[in-house]
Amino acid sequence: MKDCVFCKIVAGEIPSTRVCEDDAVLAFMDIGPIVRGHTLVIPKAHYESLTEMPQELLRRVADIVQRVAAAQIGGLKADGFNIHLADGAAAGQEVPHVHFHVIPRFEDDGHRWNWAAKRYENPAEMKALADRIRGALGI
Ligand code: AMP
């Protein structure tokens, strides 16, 4: 897509540090790593949302996500990794081209997720939400 920064990276119109690629998928270094080694994995074709992607393409992206994560463990001697995807502005998506963040984690990397677990009012509230999701799944 014309104004998409990641499409421009795919096309080689703006520079990137590529990790690996095939005909459908590209992995490259995030320019603003939250931990050094932070890698992005994208479909080369432009999709804004994960929900729009063909399943076969998603499988191919997931395969590279898994391999890059394993390579961060093997090659960077990471102690673990996080996979993150922001879908939609409300979720913090800044670049509207599907991208998985693959973030190597080290015991002493200093990064902390601001993950504040909340509670349901009661079990019925949780069940009602599950039912709405199930309804949308058509089951
Ligand atoms: P998100 O907030 O999930 O949309 O993440 C967008 C990510 O893209 C951020 O982590 C940015 O650092 C990264 N990013 C934006 N522009 C570039 C670029 N030209 N090269 C590499 N990474 C980029």
Coordinates of N, CA and C and ligand atoms in Angstrom, one line a residue:
M1 N 0.8 -1.2 0.0 CA 0.0 0.0 0.0 C 0.9 1.3 0.0
K2 N 0.5 2.3 -0.7 CA 1.3 3.4 -1.1 C 2.0 4.1 0.2
D3 N 1.2 4.4 1.2 CA 1.7 5.2 2.3 C 2.1 4.3 3.5
C4 N 2.2 3.0 3.3 CA 2.5 2.2 4.4 C 4.0 2.0 4.6
V5 N 4.5 2.3 5.8 CA 6.0 2.3 6.0 C 6.5 0.8 5.9
F6 N 5.7 -0.2 6.3 CA 6.2 -1.5 6.2 C 6.2 -2.0 4.7
C7 N 5.2 -1.6 4.0 CA 5.2 -1.9 2.5 C 6.4 -1.3 1.8
K8 N 6.8 -0.1 2.3 CA 8.0 0.5 1.7 C 9.3 -0.3 2.1
I9 N 9.3 -0.8 3.3 CA 10.4 -1.7 3.7 C 10.5 -2.9 2.9
V10 N 9.3 -3.5 2.7 CA 9.2 -4.7 1.8 C 9.8 -4.4 0.4
A11 N 9.4 -3.3 -0.1 CA 9.8 -2.9 -1.5 C 11.2 -2.4 -1.5
G12 N 11.9 -2.2 -0.4 CA 13.3 -1.7 -0.4 C 13.3 -0.2 -0.6
E13 N 12.2 0.5 -0.4 CA 12.2 1.9 -0.7 C 12.7 2.7 0.5
I14 N 12.6 2.1 1.7 CA 13.3 2.7 2.9 C 14.1 1.6 3.5
P15 N 15.2 2.0 4.2 CA 16.2 1.0 4.7 C 15.6 0.2 5.8
S16 N 16.1 -1.1 6.0 CA 15.8 -1.9 7.1 C 16.9 -2.9 7.3
T17 N 17.0 -3.4 8.5 CA 18.0 -4.5 8.7 C 17.2 -5.8 8.7
R18 N 17.4 -6.5 7.6 CA 16.6 -7.7 7.4 C 17.3 -8.9 8.2
V19 N 16.4 -9.7 8.7 CA 16.9 -10.9 9.4 C 16.7 -12.1 8.5
C20 N 15.5 -12.3 7.9 CA 15.3 -13.4 7.0 C 14.0 -13.1 6.2
E21 N 13.8 -13.7 5.1 CA 12.6 -13.5 4.3 C 12.4 -14.6 3.3
D22 N 11.2 -14.8 2.9 CA 10.9 -15.6 1.7 C 9.9 -14.9 0.8
D23 N 9.2 -15.5 0.0 CA 8.4 -14.8 -0.9 C 7.2 -14.2 -0.2
A24 N 6.8 -14.6 1.0 CA 5.6 -14.1 1.6 C 5.8 -13.4 2.9
V25 N 7.0 -13.6 3.5 CA 7.2 -13.2 4.9 C 8.5 -12.5 5.0
L26 N 8.6 -11.4 5.9 CA 9.9 -10.7 6.1 C 10.0 -10.5 7.6
A27 N 11.2 -10.8 8.1 CA 11.6 -10.5 9.5 C 12.7 -9.4 9.5
F28 N 12.5 -8.4 10.2 CA 13.5 -7.3 10.3 C 13.6 -6.7 11.7
M29 N 14.7 -6.0 11.9 CA 14.9 -5.4 13.2 C 14.0 -4.2 13.5
D30 N 13.4 -4.2 14.7 CA 12.6 -3.0 15.1 C 13.6 -1.9 15.4
I31 N 13.3 -0.7 14.8 CA 14.2 0.4 14.9 C 14.1 1.0 16.3
G32 N 13.1 0.7 17.1 CA 13.0 1.2 18.5 C 12.8 0.1 19.5
P33 N 13.9 -0.7 19.7 CA 13.7 -2.0 20.4 C 13.4 -1.7 21.9
I34 N 12.4 -2.5 22.4 CA 12.2 -2.4 23.9 C 13.2 -3.2 24.6
V35 N 13.7 -4.2 23.9 CA 14.9 -5.0 24.4 C 15.7 -5.2 23.1
R36 N 17.0 -5.1 23.2 CA 17.9 -5.2 22.1 C 17.7 -6.6 21.4
G37 N 17.6 -6.6 20.1 CA 17.3 -7.8 19.4 C 15.8 -7.9 19.0
H38 N 15.0 -7.0 19.5 CA 13.5 -6.9 19.1 C 13.4 -7.0 17.6
T39 N 12.6 -8.0 17.2 CA 12.5 -8.2 15.7 C 11.0 -8.2 15.4
L40 N 10.7 -7.7 14.2 CA 9.3 -7.7 13.7 C 9.2 -8.7 12.5
V41 N 8.1 -9.4 12.5 CA 7.8 -10.4 11.5 C 6.5 -10.0 10.8
I42 N 6.5 -9.8 9.5 CA 5.3 -9.3 8.8 C 5.0 -10.1 7.6
P43 N 3.8 -10.2 7.2 CA 3.5 -10.7 5.8 C 3.9 -9.6 4.8
K44 N 4.4 -10.0 3.7 CA 4.8 -9.0 2.7 C 3.6 -8.3 2.1
A45 N 2.5 -9.0 2.0 CA 1.3 -8.4 1.5 C 0.7 -7.5 2.6
H46 N 0.0 -6.5 2.2 CA -0.5 -5.5 3.1 C -1.9 -6.0 3.7
Y47 N -1.9 -6.3 5.0 CA -3.1 -6.5 5.7 C -3.0 -5.6 7.0
E48 N -4.1 -4.9 7.3 CA -4.1 -4.1 8.4 C -4.3 -4.9 9.7
S49 N -5.2 -5.8 9.6 CA -5.6 -6.6 10.8 C -5.4 -8.1 10.6
L50 N -5.0 -8.7 11.7 CA -4.8 -10.2 11.7 C -6.0 -10.9 11.2
T51 N -7.2 -10.3 11.5 CA -8.5 -11.0 11.2 C -8.7 -11.0 9.7
E52 N -8.0 -10.2 8.9 CA -8.2 -10.2 7.5 C -7.3 -11.1 6.7
M53 N -6.3 -11.6 7.4 CA -5.3 -12.4 6.7 C -5.8 -13.8 6.3
P54 N -5.4 -14.3 5.1 CA -5.7 -15.7 4.8 C -5.0 -16.6 5.8
Q55 N -5.6 -17.7 6.2 CA -5.1 -18.6 7.2 C -3.7 -19.2 6.8
E56 N -3.5 -19.5 5.5 CA -2.3 -20.1 5.1 C -1.1 -19.1 5.2
L57 N -1.4 -17.8 4.9 CA -0.4 -16.8 5.1 C -0.1 -16.6 6.6
L58 N -1.1 -16.6 7.4 CA -0.9 -16.5 8.9 C 0.0 -17.7 9.4
R59 N -0.2 -18.9 8.9 CA 0.6 -20.0 9.2 C 2.1 -19.8 8.9
R60 N 2.3 -19.2 7.7 CA 3.6 -19.0 7.3 C 4.3 -17.9 8.1
V61 N 3.6 -16.9 8.5 CA 4.1 -15.9 9.4 C 4.4 -16.5 10.7
A62 N 3.5 -17.3 11.2 CA 3.7 -17.9 12.6 C 4.9 -18.8 12.5
D63 N 5.2 -19.5 11.4 CA 6.4 -20.3 11.3 C 7.7 -19.5 11.5
I64 N 7.7 -18.3 10.9 CA 8.9 -17.5 11.0 C 9.0 -16.9 12.4
V65 N 7.8 -16.5 13.0 CA 7.8 -16.0 14.4 C 8.5 -17.1 15.3
Q66 N 8.1 -18.4 15.1 CA 8.6 -19.4 15.9 C 10.1 -19.6 15.7
R67 N 10.6 -19.5 14.4 CA 12.0 -19.7 14.1 C 12.8 -18.5 14.6
V68 N 12.3 -17.3 14.5 CA 13.1 -16.2 15.0 C 13.2 -16.2 16.5
A69 N 12.1 -16.6 17.2 CA 12.1 -16.7 18.7 C 13.2 -17.7 19.1
A70 N 13.2 -18.9 18.4 CA 14.2 -19.9 18.7 C 15.6 -19.4 18.4
A71 N 15.7 -18.6 17.4 CA 17.1 -18.0 17.0 C 17.5 -17.0 18.0
Q72 N 16.6 -16.3 18.7 CA 16.9 -15.3 19.7 C 17.5 -16.1 20.9
I73 N 16.8 -17.2 21.2 CA 17.3 -18.1 22.3 C 18.7 -18.6 21.9
G74 N 18.8 -19.2 20.7 CA 20.1 -19.8 20.3 C 21.2 -18.8 20.0
G75 N 20.8 -17.8 19.3 CA 21.9 -16.9 18.8 C 22.2 -15.7 19.7
L76 N 21.2 -15.2 20.4 CA 21.4 -14.1 21.3 C 21.6 -14.6 22.8
K77 N 21.4 -15.8 23.0 CA 21.5 -16.4 24.3 C 20.4 -15.8 25.2
A78 N 19.3 -15.5 24.6 CA 18.1 -14.9 25.4 C 17.6 -16.0 26.4
D79 N 17.1 -15.5 27.5 CA 16.6 -16.5 28.5 C 15.1 -16.8 28.2
G80 N 14.5 -16.0 27.3 CA 13.1 -16.2 27.0 C 12.7 -15.2 25.9
F81 N 11.4 -15.2 25.6 CA 11.0 -14.2 24.6 C 9.5 -13.8 24.9
N82 N 9.1 -12.7 24.4 CA 7.7 -12.3 24.3 C 7.2 -12.2 22.9
I83 N 6.0 -12.6 22.6 CA 5.4 -12.3 21.3 C 4.3 -11.3 21.5
H84 N 4.3 -10.2 20.7 CA 3.2 -9.2 20.9 C 2.7 -8.8 19.6
L85 N 1.4 -8.6 19.5 CA 0.8 -8.0 18.3 C -0.3 -7.0 18.8
A86 N -0.2 -5.8 18.3 CA -1.2 -4.8 18.5 C -2.1 -4.7 17.3
D87 N -3.4 -4.9 17.5 CA -4.4 -4.8 16.4 C -5.4 -3.8 16.7
G88 N -5.3 -2.7 15.9 CA -6.2 -1.6 16.1 C -5.6 -0.5 17.0
A89 N -6.0 0.7 16.7 CA -5.5 1.9 17.5 C -5.7 1.7 19.0
A90 N -6.8 1.2 19.4 CA -7.1 1.0 20.8 C -6.2 0.1 21.5
A91 N -5.6 -0.8 20.6 CA -4.6 -1.8 21.2 C -3.2 -1.3 21.1
G92 N -3.0 -0.1 20.6 CA -1.7 0.5 20.5 C -1.0 0.3 19.1
Q93 N -1.8 -0.2 18.1 CA -1.2 -0.4 16.8 C -0.8 1.0 16.2
E94 N 0.4 1.2 15.9 CA 0.9 2.4 15.3 C 1.1 2.3 13.8
V95 N 1.6 1.1 13.4 CA 1.8 0.9 11.9 C 0.7 0.0 11.5
P96 N -0.2 0.4 10.6 CA -1.4 -0.4 10.2 C -1.1 -1.4 9.1
H97 N -0.1 -2.3 9.4 CA 0.3 -3.4 8.6 C 0.7 -4.5 9.6
V98 N 0.0 -5.6 9.5 CA 0.1 -6.7 10.6 C 1.6 -6.9 10.9
H99 N 2.0 -6.9 12.1 CA 3.3 -7.3 12.5 C 3.4 -7.9 13.9
F100 N 4.1 -9.0 14.0 CA 4.4 -9.6 15.3 C 5.7 -9.1 15.8
H101 N 5.7 -8.6 17.1 CA 6.9 -8.3 17.7 C 7.4 -9.6 18.4
V102 N 8.7 -9.9 18.1 CA 9.4 -11.0 18.8 C 10.5 -10.4 19.6
I103 N 10.3 -10.5 20.9 CA 11.2 -9.7 21.8 C 12.0 -10.6 22.7
P104 N 13.3 -10.6 22.5 CA 14.1 -11.5 23.3 C 14.1 -11.0 24.8
R105 N 14.1 -11.9 25.7 CA 14.1 -11.4 27.1 C 15.3 -12.0 27.9
F106 N 15.9 -11.2 28.7 CA 17.0 -11.6 29.5 C 16.7 -11.4 30.9
E107 N 17.3 -12.2 31.8 CA 17.0 -12.1 33.2 C 17.2 -10.7 33.7
D108 N 18.1 -10.0 33.2 CA 18.5 -8.6 33.7 C 18.1 -7.5 32.7
D109 N 17.2 -7.7 31.8 CA 16.9 -6.7 30.8 C 16.2 -5.5 31.3
G110 N 15.6 -5.5 32.5 CA 15.0 -4.4 33.1 C 13.6 -4.0 32.5
H111 N 13.1 -4.7 31.5 CA 11.8 -4.4 31.0 C 10.7 -5.0 31.8
R112 N 9.7 -4.3 32.1 CA 8.5 -4.8 32.8 C 7.3 -4.4 32.1
W113 N 6.4 -5.4 31.8 CA 5.1 -5.1 31.2 C 4.2 -4.5 32.3
N114 N 3.4 -3.5 31.9 CA 2.5 -2.8 32.8 C 1.2 -3.7 32.7
W115 N 1.2 -4.9 33.3 CA 0.2 -5.8 33.1 C -0.6 -5.9 34.4
A116 N -1.7 -5.1 34.5 CA -2.5 -5.0 35.7 C -3.7 -5.8 35.6
A117 N -3.7 -7.0 36.2 CA -4.8 -7.9 36.2 C -6.0 -7.3 36.9
K118 N -7.2 -7.5 36.3 CA -8.4 -7.0 37.0 C -9.3 -8.2 37.4
R119 N -10.4 -7.9 38.0 CA -11.3 -9.0 38.4 C -12.7 -8.7 37.8
Y120 N -13.4 -9.8 37.5 CA -14.8 -9.7 37.2 C -15.7 -9.4 38.4
E121 N -16.8 -8.8 38.2 CA -17.7 -8.5 39.3 C -18.2 -9.8 40.0
N122 N -18.4 -10.8 39.1 CA -18.9 -12.1 39.6 C -18.8 -13.1 38.5
P123 N -18.9 -14.4 38.7 CA -18.8 -15.4 37.7 C -19.7 -15.2 36.5
A124 N -20.9 -14.6 36.8 CA -21.9 -14.5 35.7 C -21.5 -13.5 34.7
E125 N -20.8 -12.4 35.2 CA -20.2 -11.4 34.2 C -19.2 -12.1 33.3
M126 N -18.3 -12.9 33.8 CA -17.3 -13.6 33.0 C -18.0 -14.5 32.0
K127 N -19.0 -15.3 32.5 CA -19.7 -16.2 31.6 C -20.5 -15.5 30.5
A128 N -21.1 -14.3 30.8 CA -21.8 -13.6 29.8 C -20.9 -13.1 28.7
L129 N -19.7 -12.7 29.0 CA -18.7 -12.3 28.0 C -18.3 -13.5 27.2
A130 N -18.0 -14.6 27.9 CA -17.7 -15.9 27.1 C -18.8 -16.2 26.1
D131 N -20.0 -16.1 26.6 CA -21.2 -16.4 25.7 C -21.2 -15.5 24.5
R132 N -20.9 -14.3 24.7 CA -20.9 -13.3 23.5 C -19.8 -13.7 22.5
I133 N -18.7 -14.1 23.1 CA -17.6 -14.5 22.1 C -18.0 -15.8 21.4
R134 N -18.5 -16.7 22.2 CA -19.0 -18.0 21.6 C -20.0 -17.7 20.5
G135 N -20.9 -16.8 20.8 CA -22.0 -16.5 19.8 C -21.4 -15.9 18.5
A136 N -20.4 -15.1 18.7 CA -19.7 -14.5 17.5 C -18.9 -15.6 16.7
L137 N -18.4 -16.6 17.5 CA -17.7 -17.7 16.8 C -18.7 -18.6 16.1
G138 N -20.0 -18.5 16.4 CA -21.0 -19.3 15.7 C -21.0 -20.7 16.3
I139 N -20.7 -20.9 17.6 CA -20.8 -22.2 18.2 C -21.8 -22.2 19.4
Ligands
AMP1 P1 3.0 -1.1 16.9 O1 2.9 0.0 18.0 O2 2.7 -2.4 17.4 O3 2.3 -0.7 15.6 O4 4.6 -1.1 16.6 C1 5.2 -0.5 15.5 C2 6.7 -0.8 15.6 O5 7.3 -0.5 14.4 C3 7.4 0.0 16.7 O6 8.0 -0.9 17.6 C4 8.4 0.8 15.9 O7 9.6 1.0 16.6 C5 8.6 0.0 14.6 N1 9.0 0.8 13.5 C6 8.4 1.9 12.9 N2 9.0 2.3 11.8 C7 10.0 1.4 11.7 C8 11.1 1.3 10.7 N3 11.2 2.2 9.7 N4 12.0 0.3 10.8 C9 11.9 -0.6 11.8 N5 10.9 -0.6 12.8 C10 10.0 0.4 12.7

